[in-house]
């Protein structure tokens, strides 16, 4: 158990729809990152939030957006869903850190999104 | 850009040692991580090593780092059937994202 919980666990959406995925970070962790893991691949970094501000972004289009709340929970929003967005979406939280430094990242169980 | 490479598959017999290898390209890496993923599950952090270390041991796990060759390995002693999973090497470069390899599927035969 990492203390990082994600909801829902599974989701089926139609192409063109919008989806919101949720993550509850481990207590005391103020940094949250989101990753996309396509079938048979390693996770790919989407973006990171630190103290409610976006703190870095991977190679994903603007229709992928996020929020972090004062209690450090987080949302990933994806607009105009495409078939290729079908993947496991993973949230990872990290403990209090200096901006830009490494530390452990603890992952949730993920949300499996299927776009049909 | 950064790249992390792993072999795709490893098969061992129960009780043997497993060695999973990883190479990375970014010389500014500060931490290197090993994660385990079981079917249908998220990622479990197994261990990590700071880039100024050569070796780290944690119970059955031994991590070796050759910074000159940018090579990382994970040795699992006395491999058990419960160790069957996909193992990911990840590179943390002091920036914000972890860069993952494609994973090595470890199959443990009884």
mmCIF file with all atom_site columns, C-alpha atoms in Angstrom:
data_model
loop_
_atom_site.group_PDB
_atom_site.id
_atom_site.type_symbol
_atom_site.label_atom_id
_atom_site.label_alt_id
_atom_site.label_comp_id
_atom_site.label_asym_id
_atom_site.label_entity_id
_atom_site.label_seq_id
_atom_site.pdbx_PDB_ins_code
_atom_site.Cartn_x
_atom_site.Cartn_y
_atom_site.Cartn_z
_atom_site.occupancy
_atom_site.B_iso_or_equiv
_atom_site.pdbx_formal_charge
_atom_site.auth_seq_id
_atom_site.auth_comp_id
_atom_site.auth_asym_id
_atom_site.auth_atom_id
_atom_site.pdbx_PDB_model_num
ATOM 1   C CA . UNK A 1 1   ? 0.000   0.000   0.000   1.00 0.00 ? 1   UNK A CA 1
ATOM 2   C CA . UNK A 1 2   ? 1.431   3.355   -1.057  1.00 0.00 ? 2   UNK A CA 1
ATOM 3   C CA . UNK A 1 3   ? -1.297  5.569   0.372   1.00 0.00 ? 3   UNK A CA 1
ATOM 4   C CA . UNK A 1 4   ? -1.998  6.938   -3.106  1.00 0.00 ? 4   UNK A CA 1
ATOM 5   C CA . UNK A 1 5   ? -5.531  6.209   -4.286  1.00 0.00 ? 5   UNK A CA 1
ATOM 6   C CA . UNK A 1 6   ? -7.002  6.739   -7.726  1.00 0.00 ? 6   UNK A CA 1
ATOM 7   C CA . UNK A 1 7   ? -10.573 6.715   -8.963  1.00 0.00 ? 7   UNK A CA 1
ATOM 8   C CA . UNK A 1 8   ? -12.226 5.256   -10.852 1.00 0.00 ? 8   UNK A CA 1
ATOM 9   C CA . UNK A 1 9   ? -10.306 2.022   -11.405 1.00 0.00 ? 9   UNK A CA 1
ATOM 10  C CA . UNK A 1 10  ? -11.791 1.421   -14.839 1.00 0.00 ? 10  UNK A CA 1
ATOM 11  C CA . UNK A 1 11  ? -13.579 3.687   -17.286 1.00 0.00 ? 11  UNK A CA 1
ATOM 12  C CA . UNK A 1 12  ? -14.988 3.365   -20.794 1.00 0.00 ? 12  UNK A CA 1
ATOM 13  C CA . UNK A 1 13  ? -15.540 6.516   -22.848 1.00 0.00 ? 13  UNK A CA 1
ATOM 14  C CA . UNK A 1 14  ? -16.513 7.296   -26.417 1.00 0.00 ? 14  UNK A CA 1
ATOM 15  C CA . UNK A 1 15  ? -14.196 9.122   -28.817 1.00 0.00 ? 15  UNK A CA 1
ATOM 16  C CA . UNK A 1 16  ? -14.709 12.891  -28.541 1.00 0.00 ? 16  UNK A CA 1
ATOM 17  C CA . UNK A 1 17  ? -15.899 12.806  -24.942 1.00 0.00 ? 17  UNK A CA 1
ATOM 18  C CA . UNK A 1 18  ? -14.160 14.354  -21.942 1.00 0.00 ? 18  UNK A CA 1
ATOM 19  C CA . UNK A 1 19  ? -12.909 12.493  -18.867 1.00 0.00 ? 19  UNK A CA 1
ATOM 20  C CA . UNK A 1 20  ? -11.730 13.425  -15.364 1.00 0.00 ? 20  UNK A CA 1
ATOM 21  C CA . UNK A 1 21  ? -9.502  11.105  -13.365 1.00 0.00 ? 21  UNK A CA 1
ATOM 22  C CA . UNK A 1 22  ? -8.838  11.650  -9.674  1.00 0.00 ? 22  UNK A CA 1
ATOM 23  C CA . UNK A 1 23  ? -5.930  11.029  -7.344  1.00 0.00 ? 23  UNK A CA 1
ATOM 24  C CA . UNK A 1 24  ? -5.590  11.331  -3.599  1.00 0.00 ? 24  UNK A CA 1
ATOM 25  C CA . UNK A 1 25  ? -1.972  11.768  -2.575  1.00 0.00 ? 25  UNK A CA 1
ATOM 26  C CA . UNK A 1 26  ? -0.234  10.261  0.392   1.00 0.00 ? 26  UNK A CA 1
ATOM 27  C CA . UNK A 1 27  ? -0.455  12.461  3.483   1.00 0.00 ? 27  UNK A CA 1
ATOM 28  C CA . UNK A 1 28  ? 2.301   15.075  3.585   1.00 0.00 ? 28  UNK A CA 1
ATOM 29  C CA . UNK A 1 29  ? 3.104   14.771  -0.122  1.00 0.00 ? 29  UNK A CA 1
ATOM 30  C CA . UNK A 1 30  ? 2.833   18.093  -1.928  1.00 0.00 ? 30  UNK A CA 1
ATOM 31  C CA . UNK A 1 31  ? 4.012   16.990  -5.359  1.00 0.00 ? 31  UNK A CA 1
ATOM 32  C CA . UNK A 1 32  ? 1.909   14.917  -7.721  1.00 0.00 ? 32  UNK A CA 1
ATOM 33  C CA . UNK A 1 33  ? 2.780   13.626  -11.175 1.00 0.00 ? 33  UNK A CA 1
ATOM 34  C CA . UNK A 1 34  ? 0.637   11.959  -13.806 1.00 0.00 ? 34  UNK A CA 1
ATOM 35  C CA . UNK A 1 35  ? 1.831   9.308   -16.229 1.00 0.00 ? 35  UNK A CA 1
ATOM 36  C CA . UNK A 1 36  ? 0.258   7.512   -19.183 1.00 0.00 ? 36  UNK A CA 1
ATOM 37  C CA . UNK A 1 37  ? 1.139   3.844   -19.658 1.00 0.00 ? 37  UNK A CA 1
ATOM 38  C CA . UNK A 1 38  ? 0.089   2.356   -22.983 1.00 0.00 ? 38  UNK A CA 1
ATOM 39  C CA . UNK A 1 39  ? -0.177  -1.415  -23.237 1.00 0.00 ? 39  UNK A CA 1
ATOM 40  C CA . UNK A 1 40  ? 3.257   -3.032  -23.269 1.00 0.00 ? 40  UNK A CA 1
ATOM 41  C CA . UNK A 1 41  ? 5.091   0.251   -22.645 1.00 0.00 ? 41  UNK A CA 1
ATOM 42  C CA . UNK A 1 42  ? 6.688   2.041   -19.757 1.00 0.00 ? 42  UNK A CA 1
ATOM 43  C CA . UNK A 1 43  ? 4.920   5.030   -18.205 1.00 0.00 ? 43  UNK A CA 1
ATOM 44  C CA . UNK A 1 44  ? 5.245   8.358   -20.016 1.00 0.00 ? 44  UNK A CA 1
ATOM 45  C CA . UNK A 1 45  ? 5.286   11.615  -18.047 1.00 0.00 ? 45  UNK A CA 1
ATOM 46  C CA . UNK A 1 46  ? 2.288   13.870  -18.641 1.00 0.00 ? 46  UNK A CA 1
ATOM 47  C CA . UNK A 1 47  ? 2.797   16.667  -16.092 1.00 0.00 ? 47  UNK A CA 1
ATOM 48  C CA . UNK A 1 48  ? 3.583   17.451  -12.484 1.00 0.00 ? 48  UNK A CA 1
ATOM 49  C CA . UNK A 1 49  ? 2.007   19.759  -9.911  1.00 0.00 ? 49  UNK A CA 1
ATOM 50  C CA . UNK A 1 50  ? 3.793   21.277  -6.940  1.00 0.00 ? 50  UNK A CA 1
ATOM 51  C CA . UNK A 1 51  ? 1.834   23.330  -4.442  1.00 0.00 ? 51  UNK A CA 1
ATOM 52  C CA . UNK A 1 52  ? -1.098  23.700  -6.863  1.00 0.00 ? 52  UNK A CA 1
ATOM 53  C CA . UNK A 1 53  ? 0.991   24.957  -9.777  1.00 0.00 ? 53  UNK A CA 1
ATOM 54  C CA . UNK A 1 54  ? 2.072   23.050  -12.888 1.00 0.00 ? 54  UNK A CA 1
ATOM 55  C CA . UNK A 1 55  ? 5.748   22.291  -12.432 1.00 0.00 ? 55  UNK A CA 1
ATOM 56  C CA . UNK A 1 56  ? 6.692   20.597  -15.673 1.00 0.00 ? 56  UNK A CA 1
ATOM 57  C CA . UNK A 1 57  ? 5.029   18.959  -18.643 1.00 0.00 ? 57  UNK A CA 1
ATOM 58  C CA . UNK A 1 58  ? 5.846   16.114  -20.982 1.00 0.00 ? 58  UNK A CA 1
ATOM 59  C CA . UNK A 1 59  ? 5.100   15.812  -24.671 1.00 0.00 ? 59  UNK A CA 1
ATOM 60  C CA . UNK A 1 60  ? 1.315   15.798  -24.387 1.00 0.00 ? 60  UNK A CA 1
ATOM 61  C CA . UNK A 1 61  ? -1.137  18.149  -26.131 1.00 0.00 ? 61  UNK A CA 1
ATOM 62  C CA . UNK A 1 62  ? -3.061  20.891  -24.279 1.00 0.00 ? 62  UNK A CA 1
ATOM 63  C CA . UNK A 1 63  ? -6.219  18.783  -24.208 1.00 0.00 ? 63  UNK A CA 1
ATOM 64  C CA . UNK A 1 64  ? -4.490  17.029  -21.293 1.00 0.00 ? 64  UNK A CA 1
ATOM 65  C CA . UNK A 1 65  ? -4.861  19.347  -18.309 1.00 0.00 ? 65  UNK A CA 1
ATOM 66  C CA . UNK A 1 66  ? -4.708  19.049  -14.572 1.00 0.00 ? 66  UNK A CA 1
ATOM 67  C CA . UNK A 1 67  ? -5.453  20.562  -11.208 1.00 0.00 ? 67  UNK A CA 1
ATOM 68  C CA . UNK A 1 68  ? -4.029  20.180  -7.741  1.00 0.00 ? 68  UNK A CA 1
ATOM 69  C CA . UNK A 1 69  ? -6.130  21.203  -4.748  1.00 0.00 ? 69  UNK A CA 1
ATOM 70  C CA . UNK A 1 70  ? -5.098  22.680  -1.374  1.00 0.00 ? 70  UNK A CA 1
ATOM 71  C CA . UNK A 1 71  ? -5.364  19.233  0.226   1.00 0.00 ? 71  UNK A CA 1
ATOM 72  C CA . UNK A 1 72  ? -2.925  18.026  -2.500  1.00 0.00 ? 72  UNK A CA 1
ATOM 73  C CA . UNK A 1 73  ? -5.478  15.814  -4.217  1.00 0.00 ? 73  UNK A CA 1
ATOM 74  C CA . UNK A 1 74  ? -5.324  16.079  -7.974  1.00 0.00 ? 74  UNK A CA 1
ATOM 75  C CA . UNK A 1 75  ? -7.295  15.687  -11.197 1.00 0.00 ? 75  UNK A CA 1
ATOM 76  C CA . UNK A 1 76  ? -6.297  14.813  -14.740 1.00 0.00 ? 76  UNK A CA 1
ATOM 77  C CA . UNK A 1 77  ? -8.701  16.044  -17.414 1.00 0.00 ? 77  UNK A CA 1
ATOM 78  C CA . UNK A 1 78  ? -8.617  14.886  -21.010 1.00 0.00 ? 78  UNK A CA 1
ATOM 79  C CA . UNK A 1 79  ? -10.788 16.594  -23.616 1.00 0.00 ? 79  UNK A CA 1
ATOM 80  C CA . UNK A 1 80  ? -11.761 15.379  -27.082 1.00 0.00 ? 80  UNK A CA 1
ATOM 81  C CA . UNK A 1 81  ? -10.763 11.786  -26.346 1.00 0.00 ? 81  UNK A CA 1
ATOM 82  C CA . UNK A 1 82  ? -9.029  9.821   -29.086 1.00 0.00 ? 82  UNK A CA 1
ATOM 83  C CA . UNK A 1 83  ? -8.705  6.065   -29.453 1.00 0.00 ? 83  UNK A CA 1
ATOM 84  C CA . UNK A 1 84  ? -4.962  6.331   -28.719 1.00 0.00 ? 84  UNK A CA 1
ATOM 85  C CA . UNK A 1 85  ? -5.759  7.795   -25.293 1.00 0.00 ? 85  UNK A CA 1
ATOM 86  C CA . UNK A 1 86  ? -6.694  4.277   -24.180 1.00 0.00 ? 86  UNK A CA 1
ATOM 87  C CA . UNK A 1 87  ? -4.127  3.469   -21.486 1.00 0.00 ? 87  UNK A CA 1
ATOM 88  C CA . UNK A 1 88  ? -3.457  3.043   -17.788 1.00 0.00 ? 88  UNK A CA 1
ATOM 89  C CA . UNK A 1 89  ? -3.177  6.471   -16.150 1.00 0.00 ? 89  UNK A CA 1
ATOM 90  C CA . UNK A 1 90  ? -0.960  6.539   -13.110 1.00 0.00 ? 90  UNK A CA 1
ATOM 91  C CA . UNK A 1 91  ? -0.700  9.157   -10.418 1.00 0.00 ? 91  UNK A CA 1
ATOM 92  C CA . UNK A 1 92  ? 2.454   9.421   -8.312  1.00 0.00 ? 92  UNK A CA 1
ATOM 93  C CA . UNK A 1 93  ? 2.962   11.506  -5.212  1.00 0.00 ? 93  UNK A CA 1
ATOM 94  C CA . UNK A 1 94  ? 6.247   12.611  -3.712  1.00 0.00 ? 94  UNK A CA 1
ATOM 95  C CA . UNK A 1 95  ? 7.058   13.993  -0.281  1.00 0.00 ? 95  UNK A CA 1
ATOM 96  C CA . UNK A 1 96  ? 8.009   17.563  0.497   1.00 0.00 ? 96  UNK A CA 1
ATOM 97  C CA . UNK A 1 97  ? 10.911  18.456  -1.727  1.00 0.00 ? 97  UNK A CA 1
ATOM 98  C CA . UNK A 1 98  ? 12.990  21.304  -2.902  1.00 0.00 ? 98  UNK A CA 1
ATOM 99  C CA . UNK A 1 99  ? 11.858  22.482  -6.294  1.00 0.00 ? 99  UNK A CA 1
ATOM 100 C CA . UNK A 1 100 ? 13.725  20.612  -8.973  1.00 0.00 ? 100 UNK A CA 1
ATOM 101 C CA . UNK A 1 101 ? 15.222  17.874  -6.798  1.00 0.00 ? 101 UNK A CA 1
ATOM 102 C CA . UNK A 1 102 ? 14.647  14.147  -6.996  1.00 0.00 ? 102 UNK A CA 1
ATOM 103 C CA . UNK A 1 103 ? 12.925  12.044  -4.430  1.00 0.00 ? 103 UNK A CA 1
ATOM 104 C CA . UNK A 1 104 ? 10.903  8.862   -4.261  1.00 0.00 ? 104 UNK A CA 1
ATOM 105 C CA . UNK A 1 105 ? 7.647   8.741   -6.190  1.00 0.00 ? 105 UNK A CA 1
ATOM 106 C CA . UNK A 1 106 ? 4.871   6.495   -4.897  1.00 0.00 ? 106 UNK A CA 1
ATOM 107 C CA . UNK A 1 107 ? 2.327   5.337   -7.431  1.00 0.00 ? 107 UNK A CA 1
ATOM 108 C CA . UNK A 1 108 ? -1.365  4.611   -7.173  1.00 0.00 ? 108 UNK A CA 1
ATOM 109 C CA . UNK A 1 109 ? -2.974  1.552   -8.757  1.00 0.00 ? 109 UNK A CA 1
ATOM 110 C CA . UNK A 1 110 ? -3.994  3.514   -11.814 1.00 0.00 ? 110 UNK A CA 1
ATOM 111 C CA . UNK A 1 111 ? -7.154  4.135   -13.817 1.00 0.00 ? 111 UNK A CA 1
ATOM 112 C CA . UNK A 1 112 ? -7.610  1.975   -16.911 1.00 0.00 ? 112 UNK A CA 1
ATOM 113 C CA . UNK A 1 113 ? -9.238  4.177   -19.569 1.00 0.00 ? 113 UNK A CA 1
ATOM 114 C CA . UNK A 1 114 ? -10.695 2.589   -22.688 1.00 0.00 ? 114 UNK A CA 1
ATOM 115 C CA . UNK A 1 115 ? -11.816 4.864   -25.517 1.00 0.00 ? 115 UNK A CA 1
ATOM 116 C CA . UNK A 1 116 ? -14.168 3.277   -28.039 1.00 0.00 ? 116 UNK A CA 1
ATOM 117 C CA . UNK B 2 1   ? 16.481  13.333  -25.300 1.00 0.00 ? 1   UNK B CA 1
ATOM 118 C CA . UNK B 2 2   ? 16.863  10.919  -22.445 1.00 0.00 ? 2   UNK B CA 1
ATOM 119 C CA . UNK B 2 3   ? 16.528  7.225   -23.123 1.00 0.00 ? 3   UNK B CA 1
ATOM 120 C CA . UNK B 2 4   ? 16.322  4.178   -20.876 1.00 0.00 ? 4   UNK B CA 1
ATOM 121 C CA . UNK B 2 5   ? 16.728  0.711   -22.377 1.00 0.00 ? 5   UNK B CA 1
ATOM 122 C CA . UNK B 2 6   ? 15.928  -2.693  -20.920 1.00 0.00 ? 6   UNK B CA 1
ATOM 123 C CA . UNK B 2 7   ? 15.823  -6.212  -22.269 1.00 0.00 ? 7   UNK B CA 1
ATOM 124 C CA . UNK B 2 8   ? 12.254  -7.396  -22.742 1.00 0.00 ? 8   UNK B CA 1
ATOM 125 C CA . UNK B 2 9   ? 12.185  -10.797 -21.125 1.00 0.00 ? 9   UNK B CA 1
ATOM 126 C CA . UNK B 2 10  ? 14.004  -12.940 -18.552 1.00 0.00 ? 10  UNK B CA 1
ATOM 127 C CA . UNK B 2 11  ? 13.158  -16.472 -17.490 1.00 0.00 ? 11  UNK B CA 1
ATOM 128 C CA . UNK B 2 12  ? 14.700  -18.123 -14.421 1.00 0.00 ? 12  UNK B CA 1
ATOM 129 C CA . UNK B 2 13  ? 14.049  -21.142 -12.233 1.00 0.00 ? 13  UNK B CA 1
ATOM 130 C CA . UNK B 2 14  ? 12.753  -20.751 -8.709  1.00 0.00 ? 14  UNK B CA 1
ATOM 131 C CA . UNK B 2 15  ? 15.632  -20.424 -6.261  1.00 0.00 ? 15  UNK B CA 1
ATOM 132 C CA . UNK B 2 16  ? 18.066  -19.047 -8.840  1.00 0.00 ? 16  UNK B CA 1
ATOM 133 C CA . UNK B 2 17  ? 19.267  -15.444 -8.954  1.00 0.00 ? 17  UNK B CA 1
ATOM 134 C CA . UNK B 2 18  ? 17.779  -13.034 -11.482 1.00 0.00 ? 18  UNK B CA 1
ATOM 135 C CA . UNK B 2 19  ? 19.709  -10.143 -12.967 1.00 0.00 ? 19  UNK B CA 1
ATOM 136 C CA . UNK B 2 20  ? 17.793  -7.437  -14.805 1.00 0.00 ? 20  UNK B CA 1
ATOM 137 C CA . UNK B 2 21  ? 19.839  -4.902  -16.723 1.00 0.00 ? 21  UNK B CA 1
ATOM 138 C CA . UNK B 2 22  ? 19.195  -1.312  -17.749 1.00 0.00 ? 22  UNK B CA 1
ATOM 139 C CA . UNK B 2 23  ? 21.140  1.334   -19.637 1.00 0.00 ? 23  UNK B CA 1
ATOM 140 C CA . UNK B 2 24  ? 20.459  5.044   -19.608 1.00 0.00 ? 24  UNK B CA 1
ATOM 141 C CA . UNK B 2 25  ? 21.783  7.984   -21.552 1.00 0.00 ? 25  UNK B CA 1
ATOM 142 C CA . UNK B 2 26  ? 21.488  11.024  -19.308 1.00 0.00 ? 26  UNK B CA 1
ATOM 143 C CA . UNK B 2 27  ? 24.774  11.672  -17.511 1.00 0.00 ? 27  UNK B CA 1
ATOM 144 C CA . UNK B 2 28  ? 23.113  14.138  -15.138 1.00 0.00 ? 28  UNK B CA 1
ATOM 145 C CA . UNK B 2 29  ? 20.959  11.423  -13.538 1.00 0.00 ? 29  UNK B CA 1
ATOM 146 C CA . UNK B 2 30  ? 20.801  11.815  -9.780  1.00 0.00 ? 30  UNK B CA 1
ATOM 147 C CA . UNK B 2 31  ? 18.601  8.915   -8.679  1.00 0.00 ? 31  UNK B CA 1
ATOM 148 C CA . UNK B 2 32  ? 17.918  5.643   -10.474 1.00 0.00 ? 32  UNK B CA 1
ATOM 149 C CA . UNK B 2 33  ? 14.923  3.563   -9.481  1.00 0.00 ? 33  UNK B CA 1
ATOM 150 C CA . UNK B 2 34  ? 13.569  0.058   -9.821  1.00 0.00 ? 34  UNK B CA 1
ATOM 151 C CA . UNK B 2 35  ? 9.811   -0.448  -9.880  1.00 0.00 ? 35  UNK B CA 1
ATOM 152 C CA . UNK B 2 36  ? 7.796   -3.675  -10.003 1.00 0.00 ? 36  UNK B CA 1
ATOM 153 C CA . UNK B 2 37  ? 4.433   -3.988  -11.730 1.00 0.00 ? 37  UNK B CA 1
ATOM 154 C CA . UNK B 2 38  ? 2.198   -7.015  -11.321 1.00 0.00 ? 38  UNK B CA 1
ATOM 155 C CA . UNK B 2 39  ? -0.612  -7.710  -13.820 1.00 0.00 ? 39  UNK B CA 1
ATOM 156 C CA . UNK B 2 40  ? -3.362  -5.102  -13.679 1.00 0.00 ? 40  UNK B CA 1
ATOM 157 C CA . UNK B 2 41  ? -1.625  -3.166  -10.916 1.00 0.00 ? 41  UNK B CA 1
ATOM 158 C CA . UNK B 2 42  ? 0.241   0.094   -10.435 1.00 0.00 ? 42  UNK B CA 1
ATOM 159 C CA . UNK B 2 43  ? 3.952   0.494   -9.844  1.00 0.00 ? 43  UNK B CA 1
ATOM 160 C CA . UNK B 2 44  ? 5.607   -0.601  -6.623  1.00 0.00 ? 44  UNK B CA 1
ATOM 161 C CA . UNK B 2 45  ? 8.860   1.146   -5.714  1.00 0.00 ? 45  UNK B CA 1
ATOM 162 C CA . UNK B 2 46  ? 11.394  -1.602  -4.947  1.00 0.00 ? 46  UNK B CA 1
ATOM 163 C CA . UNK B 2 47  ? 14.566  0.358   -4.378  1.00 0.00 ? 47  UNK B CA 1
ATOM 164 C CA . UNK B 2 48  ? 16.604  3.270   -5.661  1.00 0.00 ? 48  UNK B CA 1
ATOM 165 C CA . UNK B 2 49  ? 20.230  4.292   -5.752  1.00 0.00 ? 49  UNK B CA 1
ATOM 166 C CA . UNK B 2 50  ? 21.825  7.697   -5.655  1.00 0.00 ? 50  UNK B CA 1
ATOM 167 C CA . UNK B 2 51  ? 24.225  8.358   -8.491  1.00 0.00 ? 51  UNK B CA 1
ATOM 168 C CA . UNK B 2 52  ? 27.279  8.691   -6.231  1.00 0.00 ? 52  UNK B CA 1
ATOM 169 C CA . UNK B 2 53  ? 26.858  5.091   -5.032  1.00 0.00 ? 53  UNK B CA 1
ATOM 170 C CA . UNK B 2 54  ? 28.127  1.932   -6.722  1.00 0.00 ? 54  UNK B CA 1
ATOM 171 C CA . UNK B 2 55  ? 26.007  -0.593  -4.906  1.00 0.00 ? 55  UNK B CA 1
ATOM 172 C CA . UNK B 2 56  ? 22.998  -0.823  -2.658  1.00 0.00 ? 56  UNK B CA 1
ATOM 173 C CA . UNK B 2 57  ? 21.705  -3.951  -0.958  1.00 0.00 ? 57  UNK B CA 1
ATOM 174 C CA . UNK B 2 58  ? 18.241  -4.366  0.480   1.00 0.00 ? 58  UNK B CA 1
ATOM 175 C CA . UNK B 2 59  ? 17.414  -7.896  1.667   1.00 0.00 ? 59  UNK B CA 1
ATOM 176 C CA . UNK B 2 60  ? 17.191  -10.047 -1.502  1.00 0.00 ? 60  UNK B CA 1
ATOM 177 C CA . UNK B 2 61  ? 17.763  -7.073  -3.798  1.00 0.00 ? 61  UNK B CA 1
ATOM 178 C CA . UNK B 2 62  ? 21.153  -5.790  -4.909  1.00 0.00 ? 62  UNK B CA 1
ATOM 179 C CA . UNK B 2 63  ? 21.489  -2.769  -7.177  1.00 0.00 ? 63  UNK B CA 1
ATOM 180 C CA . UNK B 2 64  ? 24.737  -2.171  -9.027  1.00 0.00 ? 64  UNK B CA 1
ATOM 181 C CA . UNK B 2 65  ? 25.472  1.117   -10.769 1.00 0.00 ? 65  UNK B CA 1
ATOM 182 C CA . UNK B 2 66  ? 28.262  1.666   -13.273 1.00 0.00 ? 66  UNK B CA 1
ATOM 183 C CA . UNK B 2 67  ? 28.067  5.381   -13.859 1.00 0.00 ? 67  UNK B CA 1
ATOM 184 C CA . UNK B 2 68  ? 30.884  5.390   -16.416 1.00 0.00 ? 68  UNK B CA 1
ATOM 185 C CA . UNK B 2 69  ? 28.996  2.946   -18.650 1.00 0.00 ? 69  UNK B CA 1
ATOM 186 C CA . UNK B 2 70  ? 25.549  4.287   -17.611 1.00 0.00 ? 70  UNK B CA 1
ATOM 187 C CA . UNK B 2 71  ? 24.546  0.745   -16.662 1.00 0.00 ? 71  UNK B CA 1
ATOM 188 C CA . UNK B 2 72  ? 22.250  -0.265  -13.837 1.00 0.00 ? 72  UNK B CA 1
ATOM 189 C CA . UNK B 2 73  ? 21.355  -3.768  -12.724 1.00 0.00 ? 73  UNK B CA 1
ATOM 190 C CA . UNK B 2 74  ? 18.960  -5.330  -10.255 1.00 0.00 ? 74  UNK B CA 1
ATOM 191 C CA . UNK B 2 75  ? 19.844  -8.715  -8.802  1.00 0.00 ? 75  UNK B CA 1
ATOM 192 C CA . UNK B 2 76  ? 17.128  -10.692 -7.035  1.00 0.00 ? 76  UNK B CA 1
ATOM 193 C CA . UNK B 2 77  ? 18.542  -13.507 -4.921  1.00 0.00 ? 77  UNK B CA 1
ATOM 194 C CA . UNK B 2 78  ? 16.600  -16.745 -4.374  1.00 0.00 ? 78  UNK B CA 1
ATOM 195 C CA . UNK B 2 79  ? 13.945  -15.769 -6.915  1.00 0.00 ? 79  UNK B CA 1
ATOM 196 C CA . UNK B 2 80  ? 10.426  -16.897 -6.024  1.00 0.00 ? 80  UNK B CA 1
ATOM 197 C CA . UNK B 2 81  ? 7.307   -17.368 -8.146  1.00 0.00 ? 81  UNK B CA 1
ATOM 198 C CA . UNK B 2 82  ? 5.878   -14.255 -6.466  1.00 0.00 ? 82  UNK B CA 1
ATOM 199 C CA . UNK B 2 83  ? 8.675   -12.262 -8.094  1.00 0.00 ? 83  UNK B CA 1
ATOM 200 C CA . UNK B 2 84  ? 7.115   -12.865 -11.516 1.00 0.00 ? 84  UNK B CA 1
ATOM 201 C CA . UNK B 2 85  ? 6.208   -9.393  -12.783 1.00 0.00 ? 85  UNK B CA 1
ATOM 202 C CA . UNK B 2 86  ? 7.411   -6.591  -15.037 1.00 0.00 ? 86  UNK B CA 1
ATOM 203 C CA . UNK B 2 87  ? 10.366  -4.633  -13.701 1.00 0.00 ? 87  UNK B CA 1
ATOM 204 C CA . UNK B 2 88  ? 10.949  -1.039  -14.736 1.00 0.00 ? 88  UNK B CA 1
ATOM 205 C CA . UNK B 2 89  ? 14.135  0.915   -14.478 1.00 0.00 ? 89  UNK B CA 1
ATOM 206 C CA . UNK B 2 90  ? 13.567  4.684   -14.161 1.00 0.00 ? 90  UNK B CA 1
ATOM 207 C CA . UNK B 2 91  ? 15.923  7.601   -14.394 1.00 0.00 ? 91  UNK B CA 1
ATOM 208 C CA . UNK B 2 92  ? 15.464  10.735  -12.316 1.00 0.00 ? 92  UNK B CA 1
ATOM 209 C CA . UNK B 2 93  ? 17.566  13.552  -13.642 1.00 0.00 ? 93  UNK B CA 1
ATOM 210 C CA . UNK B 2 94  ? 16.948  16.291  -11.102 1.00 0.00 ? 94  UNK B CA 1
ATOM 211 C CA . UNK B 2 95  ? 14.192  17.600  -13.295 1.00 0.00 ? 95  UNK B CA 1
ATOM 212 C CA . UNK B 2 96  ? 10.589  16.819  -12.675 1.00 0.00 ? 96  UNK B CA 1
ATOM 213 C CA . UNK B 2 97  ? 9.847   13.641  -14.568 1.00 0.00 ? 97  UNK B CA 1
ATOM 214 C CA . UNK B 2 98  ? 10.950  10.043  -14.285 1.00 0.00 ? 98  UNK B CA 1
ATOM 215 C CA . UNK B 2 99  ? 11.999  8.456   -17.559 1.00 0.00 ? 99  UNK B CA 1
ATOM 216 C CA . UNK B 2 100 ? 11.063  4.790   -17.669 1.00 0.00 ? 100 UNK B CA 1
ATOM 217 C CA . UNK B 2 101 ? 12.336  1.924   -19.746 1.00 0.00 ? 101 UNK B CA 1
ATOM 218 C CA . UNK B 2 102 ? 9.868   -0.370  -21.507 1.00 0.00 ? 102 UNK B CA 1
ATOM 219 C CA . UNK B 2 103 ? 10.123  -2.934  -18.747 1.00 0.00 ? 103 UNK B CA 1
ATOM 220 C CA . UNK B 2 104 ? 11.578  -6.433  -18.369 1.00 0.00 ? 104 UNK B CA 1
ATOM 221 C CA . UNK B 2 105 ? 9.114   -9.268  -17.914 1.00 0.00 ? 105 UNK B CA 1
ATOM 222 C CA . UNK B 2 106 ? 10.499  -11.726 -15.360 1.00 0.00 ? 106 UNK B CA 1
ATOM 223 C CA . UNK B 2 107 ? 9.080   -15.227 -15.538 1.00 0.00 ? 107 UNK B CA 1
ATOM 224 C CA . UNK B 2 108 ? 9.937   -17.571 -12.666 1.00 0.00 ? 108 UNK B CA 1
ATOM 225 C CA . UNK B 2 109 ? 9.516   -21.252 -13.414 1.00 0.00 ? 109 UNK B CA 1
ATOM 226 C CA . UNK B 2 110 ? 8.810   -23.651 -10.527 1.00 0.00 ? 110 UNK B CA 1
#
